[in-house]
Tab-separated table of C-alpha atoms in Angstrom:
chain	number	residue	atom	x	y	z
A	19	MET	CA	179.362	50.612	136.087
A	20	SER	CA	178.451	47.820	138.503
A	21	ALA	CA	178.064	48.328	142.245
A	22	SER	CA	181.035	46.056	142.986
A	23	ASN	CA	183.260	48.147	140.723
A	24	ARG	CA	182.075	51.314	142.399
A	25	ARG	CA	182.979	49.944	145.837
A	26	ARG	CA	186.536	49.156	144.745
A	27	ARG	CA	187.311	52.715	143.613
A	28	SER	CA	189.551	54.783	145.822
A	29	ILE	CA	188.840	58.296	147.034
A	30	PHE	CA	191.501	59.540	144.591
A	31	ASP	CA	189.639	58.009	141.637
A	32	LEU	CA	186.462	59.696	142.801
A	33	ILE	CA	188.211	63.056	143.156
A	34	ASP	CA	189.777	62.647	139.697
A	35	GLU	CA	186.409	61.834	138.211
A	36	TYR	CA	184.793	64.785	139.992
A	37	LEU	CA	187.473	67.175	138.700
A	38	GLU	CA	187.155	65.764	135.183
A	39	ASN	CA	183.384	66.251	135.253
A	40	LEU	CA	183.839	69.768	136.609
A	41	GLU	CA	186.310	70.588	133.843
A	42	ALA	CA	183.960	69.195	131.192
A	43	TRP	CA	181.066	71.189	132.664
A	44	ALA	CA	183.130	74.418	132.703
A	45	GLU	CA	184.193	73.825	129.105
A	46	GLY	CA	180.566	73.218	128.130
A	47	VAL	CA	179.427	76.445	129.817
A	48	ARG	CA	182.245	78.416	128.152
A	49	GLU	CA	181.364	77.056	124.719
A	50	THR	CA	177.659	77.676	125.242
A	51	LEU	CA	178.271	81.285	126.259
A	52	MET	CA	180.441	81.853	123.196
A	53	GLU	CA	178.000	80.189	120.812
A	54	ARG	CA	176.217	82.683	118.628
A	55	PRO	CA	175.764	83.160	114.901
A	56	SER	CA	178.633	84.845	113.119
A	57	TRP	CA	176.166	87.157	111.399
A	58	ASN	CA	173.573	89.719	112.457
A	59	CYS	CA	170.678	90.431	110.079
A	60	ARG	CA	169.491	93.439	112.108
A	61	THR	CA	172.784	95.290	111.678
A	62	CYS	CA	173.521	93.676	108.264
A	63	SER	CA	176.932	92.736	109.584
A	64	MET	CA	179.160	89.679	109.780
A	65	GLU	CA	181.596	88.931	112.541
A	66	PRO	CA	185.070	88.367	111.097
A	67	LEU	CA	187.544	85.708	112.194
A	68	ARG	CA	190.280	87.204	114.345
A	69	ASP	CA	193.336	86.290	116.333
A	70	ILE	CA	195.432	87.900	119.069
A	71	MET	CA	199.098	87.367	119.778
A	72	VAL	CA	200.886	88.872	122.773
A	73	THR	CA	204.654	89.284	122.451
A	74	GLY	CA	207.119	90.910	124.848
A	75	ASP	CA	206.757	94.307	123.165
A	76	GLU	CA	203.386	94.382	121.533
A	77	VAL	CA	199.960	92.921	121.008
A	78	ILE	CA	199.221	91.906	117.423
A	79	VAL	CA	195.583	91.564	116.422
A	80	THR	CA	194.804	90.160	112.981
A	81	VAL	CA	191.376	90.097	111.377
A	82	ASP	CA	190.307	88.259	108.215
A	83	LEU	CA	188.312	90.696	106.078
A	84	PRO	CA	187.522	89.178	102.666
A	85	TYR	CA	185.713	91.613	100.313
A	86	ALA	CA	186.547	94.539	102.639
A	87	GLU	CA	186.960	97.944	101.040
A	88	GLN	CA	190.288	99.166	102.350
A	89	ASN	CA	189.353	102.837	102.730
A	90	THR	CA	186.338	101.987	104.906
A	91	ILE	CA	188.251	100.034	107.556
A	92	GLN	CA	187.955	101.605	110.994
A	93	VAL	CA	189.683	100.597	114.202
A	94	LYS	CA	188.542	102.468	117.324
A	95	PRO	CA	189.707	102.035	120.912
A	96	VAL	CA	186.877	101.223	123.324
A	97	GLY	CA	188.126	102.237	126.735
A	98	LYS	CA	191.586	101.057	127.715
A	99	ASP	CA	191.288	97.362	126.948
A	100	ALA	CA	189.220	96.823	123.824
A	101	ILE	CA	189.080	97.789	120.180
A	102	GLU	CA	186.175	97.919	117.772
A	103	ILE	CA	186.773	97.000	114.152
A	104	SER	CA	184.447	97.679	111.252
A	105	ALA	CA	184.701	97.652	107.467
A	106	LYS	CA	182.359	97.884	104.521
A	107	MET	CA	182.323	95.098	101.960
A	108	ARG	CA	182.871	95.802	98.281
A	109	ARG	CA	179.649	93.925	97.495
A	110	LYS	CA	176.531	92.919	99.330
A	111	ILE	CA	176.469	89.299	100.425
A	112	SER	CA	173.168	87.524	100.935
A	113	PHE	CA	172.266	84.098	102.276
A	114	ASP	CA	171.354	83.199	98.686
A	115	ASP	CA	175.035	83.545	97.785
A	116	PHE	CA	175.743	80.653	100.151
A	117	GLY	CA	172.847	78.603	98.746
A	118	ILE	CA	170.872	79.164	101.959
A	119	THR	CA	167.154	79.752	101.410
A	120	HIS	CA	165.732	79.332	104.938
A	121	TYR	CA	167.120	82.648	106.189
A	122	ARG	CA	166.694	86.064	104.648
A	123	GLY	CA	169.215	88.845	104.940
A	124	GLU	CA	171.989	90.812	103.325
A	125	PHE	CA	175.335	91.766	104.719
A	126	GLN	CA	177.473	94.687	103.737
A	127	ARG	CA	179.877	95.181	106.596
A	128	PHE	CA	182.098	93.453	109.100
A	129	HIS	CA	181.922	94.371	112.725
A	130	CYS	CA	183.494	93.043	115.902
A	131	GLN	CA	184.887	94.068	119.263
A	132	THR	CA	188.008	92.505	120.717
A	133	ARG	CA	189.395	92.706	124.217
A	134	ILE	CA	193.107	93.349	124.537
A	135	PRO	CA	194.446	91.089	127.307
A	136	VAL	CA	197.332	93.299	128.558
A	137	PRO	CA	197.780	97.109	128.951
A	138	VAL	CA	198.728	98.811	125.657
A	139	TYR	CA	199.248	102.298	124.219
A	140	MET	CA	196.093	102.754	122.168
A	141	ASP	CA	197.372	106.049	120.749
A	142	ARG	CA	200.430	104.335	119.230
A	143	MET	CA	198.413	101.783	117.287
A	144	GLU	CA	199.806	100.801	113.854
A	145	ILE	CA	197.536	99.353	111.198
A	146	ARG	CA	198.130	97.699	107.850
A	147	PHE	CA	195.955	95.737	105.437
A	148	LYS	CA	197.436	93.118	103.166
A	149	ARG	CA	195.918	90.134	101.347
A	150	GLY	CA	192.583	90.845	103.012
A	151	ILE	CA	194.120	90.550	106.474
A	152	LEU	CA	194.004	93.553	108.778
A	153	GLU	CA	196.925	93.717	111.171
A	154	ILE	CA	196.810	95.955	114.230
A	155	ARG	CA	199.958	96.386	116.316
A	156	LEU	CA	199.660	97.883	119.796
A	157	PRO	CA	202.840	98.572	121.817
A	158	ARG	CA	202.615	97.092	125.290
A	159	LYS	CA	202.526	99.377	128.305
A	160	HIS	CA	204.939	98.165	130.959
A	161	GLU	CA	203.818	100.192	133.924
A	162	TYR	CA	206.862	99.349	136.024
A	163	GLU	CA	209.818	97.023	135.900
A	164	ILE	CA	211.189	94.944	138.734
A	165	PRO	CA	215.003	95.256	138.793
A	166	VAL	CA	216.955	92.002	138.700
A	167	GLU	CA	219.453	91.862	141.565
B	20	MET	CA	191.611	63.710	130.647
B	21	SER	CA	190.689	60.020	130.487
B	22	TYR	CA	192.470	57.507	128.280
B	23	ARG	CA	190.918	54.581	126.501
B	24	THR	CA	192.300	51.093	126.706
B	25	PHE	CA	193.336	49.136	123.604
B	26	GLU	CA	190.168	47.055	123.901
B	27	GLU	CA	188.013	50.178	124.123
B	28	ASP	CA	189.751	51.602	121.042
B	29	LYS	CA	189.100	48.362	119.163
B	30	THR	CA	185.425	48.599	120.065
B	31	LEU	CA	185.330	52.211	118.862
B	32	ASN	CA	186.841	51.207	115.513
B	33	GLU	CA	184.227	48.507	115.129
B	34	GLU	CA	181.470	51.038	115.762
B	35	ILE	CA	182.381	52.942	112.595
B	36	LYS	CA	180.823	51.737	109.362
B	37	ILE	CA	181.607	52.832	105.844
B	38	ILE	CA	178.542	52.429	103.695
B	39	GLU	CA	179.310	52.004	100.013
B	40	LYS	CA	176.816	53.515	97.578
B	41	LYS	CA	178.642	52.498	94.425
B	42	GLU	CA	181.257	50.006	93.394
B	43	ILE	CA	184.663	51.240	94.510
B	44	PRO	CA	187.461	50.632	91.995
B	45	LYS	CA	190.602	48.924	93.288
B	46	GLY	CA	194.142	50.183	92.976
B	47	THR	CA	193.425	53.918	93.138
B	48	VAL	CA	195.098	56.676	95.161
B	49	MET	CA	193.298	57.584	98.396
B	50	ILE	CA	193.304	61.273	99.319
B	51	PHE	CA	192.225	62.887	102.588
B	52	GLY	CA	190.922	66.437	103.050
B	53	PHE	CA	190.098	67.025	106.689
B	54	PRO	CA	189.572	70.245	108.682
B	55	ASP	CA	192.866	71.588	109.970
B	56	VAL	CA	194.886	74.831	109.903
B	57	GLY	CA	193.794	77.138	107.079
B	58	LEU	CA	191.210	74.499	106.075
B	59	VAL	CA	193.714	73.648	103.348
B	60	GLY	CA	192.635	70.018	102.984
B	61	VAL	CA	188.903	70.719	102.934
B	62	ILE	CA	189.164	73.594	100.436
B	63	ALA	CA	191.439	71.528	98.183
B	64	ALA	CA	189.120	68.503	98.434
B	65	SER	CA	186.055	70.595	97.660
B	66	HIS	CA	187.790	71.997	94.570
B	67	LEU	CA	188.777	68.504	93.425
B	68	ILE	CA	185.175	67.330	93.765
B	69	SER	CA	183.790	70.188	91.673
B	70	GLU	CA	186.535	70.243	89.035
B	71	LEU	CA	186.610	66.469	88.497
B	72	ASN	CA	182.841	66.038	89.000
B	73	LEU	CA	183.559	63.366	91.578
B	74	GLU	CA	180.607	61.294	92.693
B	75	GLU	CA	179.787	60.339	96.262
B	76	THR	CA	180.640	56.665	96.424
B	77	ALA	CA	180.524	55.975	100.176
B	78	TYR	CA	179.960	57.621	103.529
B	79	MET	CA	180.779	57.111	107.165
B	80	ASP	CA	178.101	56.064	109.609
B	81	SER	CA	178.730	55.839	113.322
B	82	ARG	CA	177.118	56.599	116.638
B	83	LEU	CA	180.465	58.055	117.644
B	84	LEU	CA	179.935	60.982	115.303
B	85	PRO	CA	178.064	64.002	116.631
B	86	PRO	CA	174.362	63.995	115.690
B	87	ILE	CA	174.953	66.093	112.585
B	88	ILE	CA	173.824	65.684	109.014
B	89	VAL	CA	174.657	68.025	106.173
B	90	LEU	CA	171.725	68.945	103.970
B	91	HIS	CA	172.422	69.320	100.262
B	92	GLU	CA	169.444	70.080	98.022
B	93	GLY	CA	167.182	69.136	100.941
B	94	LEU	CA	168.647	65.666	101.363
B	95	PRO	CA	170.678	64.370	104.306
B	96	HIS	CA	174.337	63.455	104.010
B	97	SER	CA	176.929	62.216	106.452
B	98	PRO	CA	179.466	64.911	107.340
B	99	ILE	CA	182.220	62.448	106.427
B	100	ARG	CA	181.914	61.290	102.863
B	101	ILE	CA	183.968	59.529	100.235
B	102	PHE	CA	184.018	60.663	96.632
B	103	GLY	CA	185.827	59.172	93.701
B	104	ASN	CA	186.357	58.178	90.105
B	105	ASN	CA	188.507	55.465	88.581
B	106	GLN	CA	191.720	57.267	89.572
B	107	ILE	CA	191.132	58.491	93.120
B	108	ILE	CA	189.190	57.948	96.325
B	109	LEU	CA	188.723	61.190	98.249
B	110	ALA	CA	187.678	61.217	101.923
B	111	VAL	CA	186.454	64.581	103.143
B	112	SER	CA	184.819	65.918	106.285
B	113	GLU	CA	182.397	68.831	106.298
B	114	THR	CA	182.584	69.218	110.038
B	115	ALA	CA	185.439	69.818	112.458
B	116	LEU	CA	186.511	66.523	114.010
B	117	ARG	CA	186.507	66.110	117.740
B	118	GLU	CA	189.974	65.355	119.044
B	119	ASP	CA	188.968	62.020	120.615
B	120	LEU	CA	187.432	60.787	117.356
B	121	ILE	CA	190.422	61.371	115.125
B	122	TYR	CA	192.055	58.019	115.872
B	123	PRO	CA	189.004	55.793	115.284
B	124	ILE	CA	187.887	57.773	112.228
B	125	MET	CA	191.290	57.744	110.536
B	126	HIS	CA	191.920	54.100	111.408
B	127	ALA	CA	188.527	53.084	110.010
B	128	LEU	CA	189.120	54.996	106.769
B	129	ILE	CA	192.623	53.604	106.320
B	130	ASP	CA	191.481	50.031	107.028
B	131	TRP	CA	188.694	50.497	104.486
B	132	GLY	CA	191.139	51.996	101.958
B	133	ARG	CA	193.421	48.984	102.362
B	134	SER	CA	190.487	46.699	101.590
B	135	LYS	CA	190.264	48.560	98.266
B	136	ASP	CA	193.956	47.895	97.553
B	137	VAL	CA	194.773	51.597	97.281
B	138	LYS	CA	198.294	52.048	95.985
B	139	MET	CA	199.043	55.174	97.988
B	140	MET	CA	197.424	57.435	100.587
B	141	ILE	CA	197.930	61.193	100.504
B	142	SER	CA	196.717	63.654	103.069
B	143	MET	CA	196.416	67.317	102.032
B	144	SER	CA	196.906	69.791	104.818
B	145	GLY	CA	198.703	72.927	105.919
B	146	ILE	CA	201.579	74.057	108.029
B	147	PRO	CA	201.014	77.372	109.779
B	148	VAL	CA	203.521	80.108	109.211
B	149	GLN	CA	203.802	83.442	110.984
B	150	GLU	CA	203.574	86.609	108.848
B	151	ARG	CA	201.773	84.501	106.229
B	152	GLN	CA	200.309	87.629	104.604
B	153	ASP	CA	203.838	88.716	103.632
B	154	LEU	CA	204.599	85.491	101.751
B	155	ASP	CA	204.228	85.774	97.993
B	156	GLU	CA	205.337	82.239	97.258
B	157	LEU	CA	204.084	79.407	99.430
B	158	LYS	CA	206.149	76.288	99.941
B	159	VAL	CA	204.700	72.802	100.204
B	160	PHE	CA	206.463	70.346	102.479
B	161	ALA	CA	206.061	66.592	102.573
B	162	ALA	CA	206.364	63.923	105.235
B	163	ALA	CA	206.190	60.231	104.418
B	164	SER	CA	205.382	56.869	105.950
B	165	SER	CA	208.559	55.187	104.673
B	166	PRO	CA	212.037	55.999	103.301
B	167	GLU	CA	210.835	54.915	99.823
B	168	MET	CA	207.936	57.368	99.907
B	169	LEU	CA	210.245	60.072	101.200
B	170	LYS	CA	212.473	59.468	98.174
B	171	THR	CA	209.449	59.611	95.859
B	172	ALA	CA	208.581	63.033	97.300
B	173	GLN	CA	212.168	64.249	96.988
B	174	ASP	CA	212.428	63.006	93.401
B	175	LYS	CA	209.337	65.087	92.619
B	176	GLY	CA	211.086	68.169	93.994
B	177	LEU	CA	209.152	68.402	97.259
B	178	GLU	CA	210.852	69.807	100.306
B	179	ILE	CA	210.846	67.381	103.237
B	180	LEU	CA	209.613	68.310	106.682
B	181	LYS	CA	212.631	66.818	108.384
B	182	GLU	CA	212.153	67.508	112.075
B	183	GLY	CA	209.203	68.703	114.091
B	184	TYR	CA	205.798	67.759	115.432
B	185	MET	CA	202.664	67.023	113.459
B	186	VAL	CA	199.256	67.169	115.132
B	187	GLY	CA	195.881	66.126	113.748
B	188	PRO	CA	194.310	63.649	111.313
B	189	GLN	CA	197.321	63.691	108.964
B	190	ALA	CA	199.607	62.745	111.879
B	191	VAL	CA	197.450	59.727	112.723
B	192	MET	CA	197.245	58.814	109.024
B	193	LEU	CA	201.010	58.864	108.572
B	194	GLN	CA	201.745	56.849	111.707
B	195	TYR	CA	199.077	54.219	111.059
B	196	CYS	CA	200.172	53.820	107.427
B	197	ALA	CA	203.795	53.450	108.578
B	198	THR	CA	202.691	50.701	110.990
B	199	LEU	CA	200.696	48.878	108.310
B	200	GLY	CA	203.309	49.351	105.586
B	201	VAL	CA	200.930	51.365	103.397
B	202	PRO	CA	202.750	53.936	101.198
B	203	ALA	CA	201.591	57.343	102.413
B	204	LEU	CA	202.476	61.003	102.148
B	205	THR	CA	201.267	64.152	103.811
B	206	LEU	CA	201.398	67.387	101.842
B	207	LEU	CA	201.670	70.473	104.020
B	208	ALA	CA	201.256	73.849	102.330
B	209	GLN	CA	202.367	76.954	104.215
B	210	CYS	CA	199.194	78.685	105.373
B	211	PHE	CA	197.411	80.870	107.909
B	212	PHE	CA	196.773	79.143	111.216
B	213	ASN	CA	193.321	80.527	111.897
B	214	TYR	CA	192.056	81.754	108.541
B	215	PRO	CA	190.825	79.791	105.518
B	216	ASP	CA	193.606	79.804	102.958
B	217	PRO	CA	192.535	79.021	99.356
B	218	GLU	CA	195.991	80.004	98.025
B	219	ALA	CA	197.577	77.320	100.186
B	220	ALA	CA	194.943	74.820	98.994
B	221	ALA	CA	195.886	75.658	95.386
B	222	LYS	CA	199.545	74.976	96.177
B	223	ALA	CA	198.686	71.633	97.785
B	224	LEU	CA	196.685	70.679	94.669
B	225	GLU	CA	199.587	71.595	92.396
B	226	GLN	CA	201.829	69.226	94.323
B	227	LEU	CA	199.140	66.542	94.345
B	228	ALA	CA	199.154	66.775	90.540
B	229	ASN	CA	202.943	66.594	90.543
B	230	LEU	CA	202.844	63.394	92.608
B	231	THR	CA	199.870	61.576	91.164
B	232	GLY	CA	199.112	63.112	87.783
B	233	VAL	CA	195.622	64.088	89.020
B	234	LYS	CA	195.536	67.621	87.601
B	235	VAL	CA	192.931	70.309	88.171
B	236	ASP	CA	192.816	73.942	87.139
B	237	VAL	CA	193.381	75.965	90.320
B	238	SER	CA	192.733	79.369	88.738
B	239	LYS	CA	189.053	79.330	89.822
B	240	LEU	CA	190.125	78.546	93.362
B	241	LEU	CA	192.326	81.628	93.363
B	242	GLU	CA	189.718	83.834	91.655
B	243	LYS	CA	187.068	82.804	94.184
B	244	GLY	CA	189.477	83.156	97.103
B	245	GLU	CA	187.536	85.867	98.932
B	246	GLU	CA	184.201	84.104	98.456
B	247	ILE	CA	185.682	80.866	99.832
B	248	ARG	CA	187.171	82.690	102.827
B	249	LEU	CA	183.785	84.180	103.620
B	250	LYS	CA	181.939	80.877	103.233
B	251	ALA	CA	184.497	78.953	105.277
B	252	ARG	CA	184.390	81.297	108.308
B	253	ASP	CA	182.079	79.213	110.458
B	254	MET	CA	183.839	75.936	109.711
B	255	MET	CA	187.168	77.604	110.459
B	256	LYS	CA	185.816	78.850	113.792
B	257	ARG	CA	184.693	75.348	114.814
B	258	THR	CA	187.992	73.910	113.614
B	259	GLN	CA	189.926	76.497	115.667
B	260	GLN	CA	188.129	75.255	118.803
B	261	GLU	CA	189.109	71.653	118.075
B	262	LEU	CA	192.680	72.612	117.156
B	263	THR	CA	193.043	74.295	120.541
B	264	LYS	CA	191.857	71.134	122.284
B	265	MET	CA	194.327	68.934	120.387
B	266	ARG	CA	197.168	71.399	121.161
B	267	LYS	CA	197.887	72.145	117.517
B	268	THR	CA	200.341	74.897	118.466
B	269	GLN	CA	202.761	72.112	119.404
B	270	GLU	CA	203.680	72.137	115.707
B	271	TYR	CA	205.582	75.351	116.455
B	272	ASP	CA	207.632	73.563	119.143
B	273	ILE	CA	211.264	72.622	118.706
B	274	PRO	CA	211.509	68.941	119.565
B	275	LEU	CA	214.113	67.355	121.786
B	276	TYR	CA	215.501	64.509	119.717
B	277	ILE	CA	216.225	61.189	121.266
B	278	SER	CA	218.162	59.144	118.739
């Protein structure tokens, strides 16, 4: 941008630009912090895709677990606001299976930890597994209600 | 968020080149398989390429694209490539598309397709549905660029997506084709929002065959469903990030109609 253009810009444009840059920087930092491989050769595990939905009554966590052996699926509460999910795969998966030859490693389980964004009753957790998708339903804990006058 | 001017958009379009590696036949059907919900389009496109032994005939080159190449057998390839035979031209992306690049990329591909006198453009994609894992039979909806194309879809037994929002490459494709008067359809198979969905891709391919006569056996796609879901995890994750940025969940919104 030329110097003459820069002189014509108002303070509001400059503030807008500053906020935009700040937003872009924050987004960049967030993405960088979240960037990591979806696999771990040391623990022979893969991190599954997952999703969380919060409704008025419950929190629904779904996890995509292709090749998971149903009777090995474990969901454990970690404190009050997180759950740990693990499952064994029916077969070992190696990088070779994906045509990748520059890494070495085999995977035989899924593992991940997910934070639950609102208070829930961990002891009333309901779990089902259908079409390779694990669904975990956690009733929400409403600690108090504000009466409507 | 900053917005580009018309002139800036025009410049962006001009910065995208489609390099042809082989002679492109005229009068074919152009199909798009781009990363979106359930990766329906990409999985379907990948299956078409392997089942029909489609050859790479062209690729996209642009400084607008992220500095990514895809290595296949040790050789570099553009993440956005065009495959084909004498019946179809298939544009596919192996990387999630940044929200701000969707317009110039789709416009460049459609302009190029028009220069090849394509008779119709079809985008394969998905429409997310809650409780997807409980659905035994998946529906495929269609949206069209013109009343004539809508009738074509209806005559073929497709259910029409009558009201609602569409977000992503297929939305840009449909609108641009409507503006240019190019016959176009978008096929939307019910699918998972955030998980790769080979079953939905199979349904989209069945309807593609119904519309165009381009038939492929989808049984392998269904047999290899788990393997595909595992392989597609990372691409799905990147696509999820882009879908969030382009506010894909607006497709769940109930629109206020202004007639």
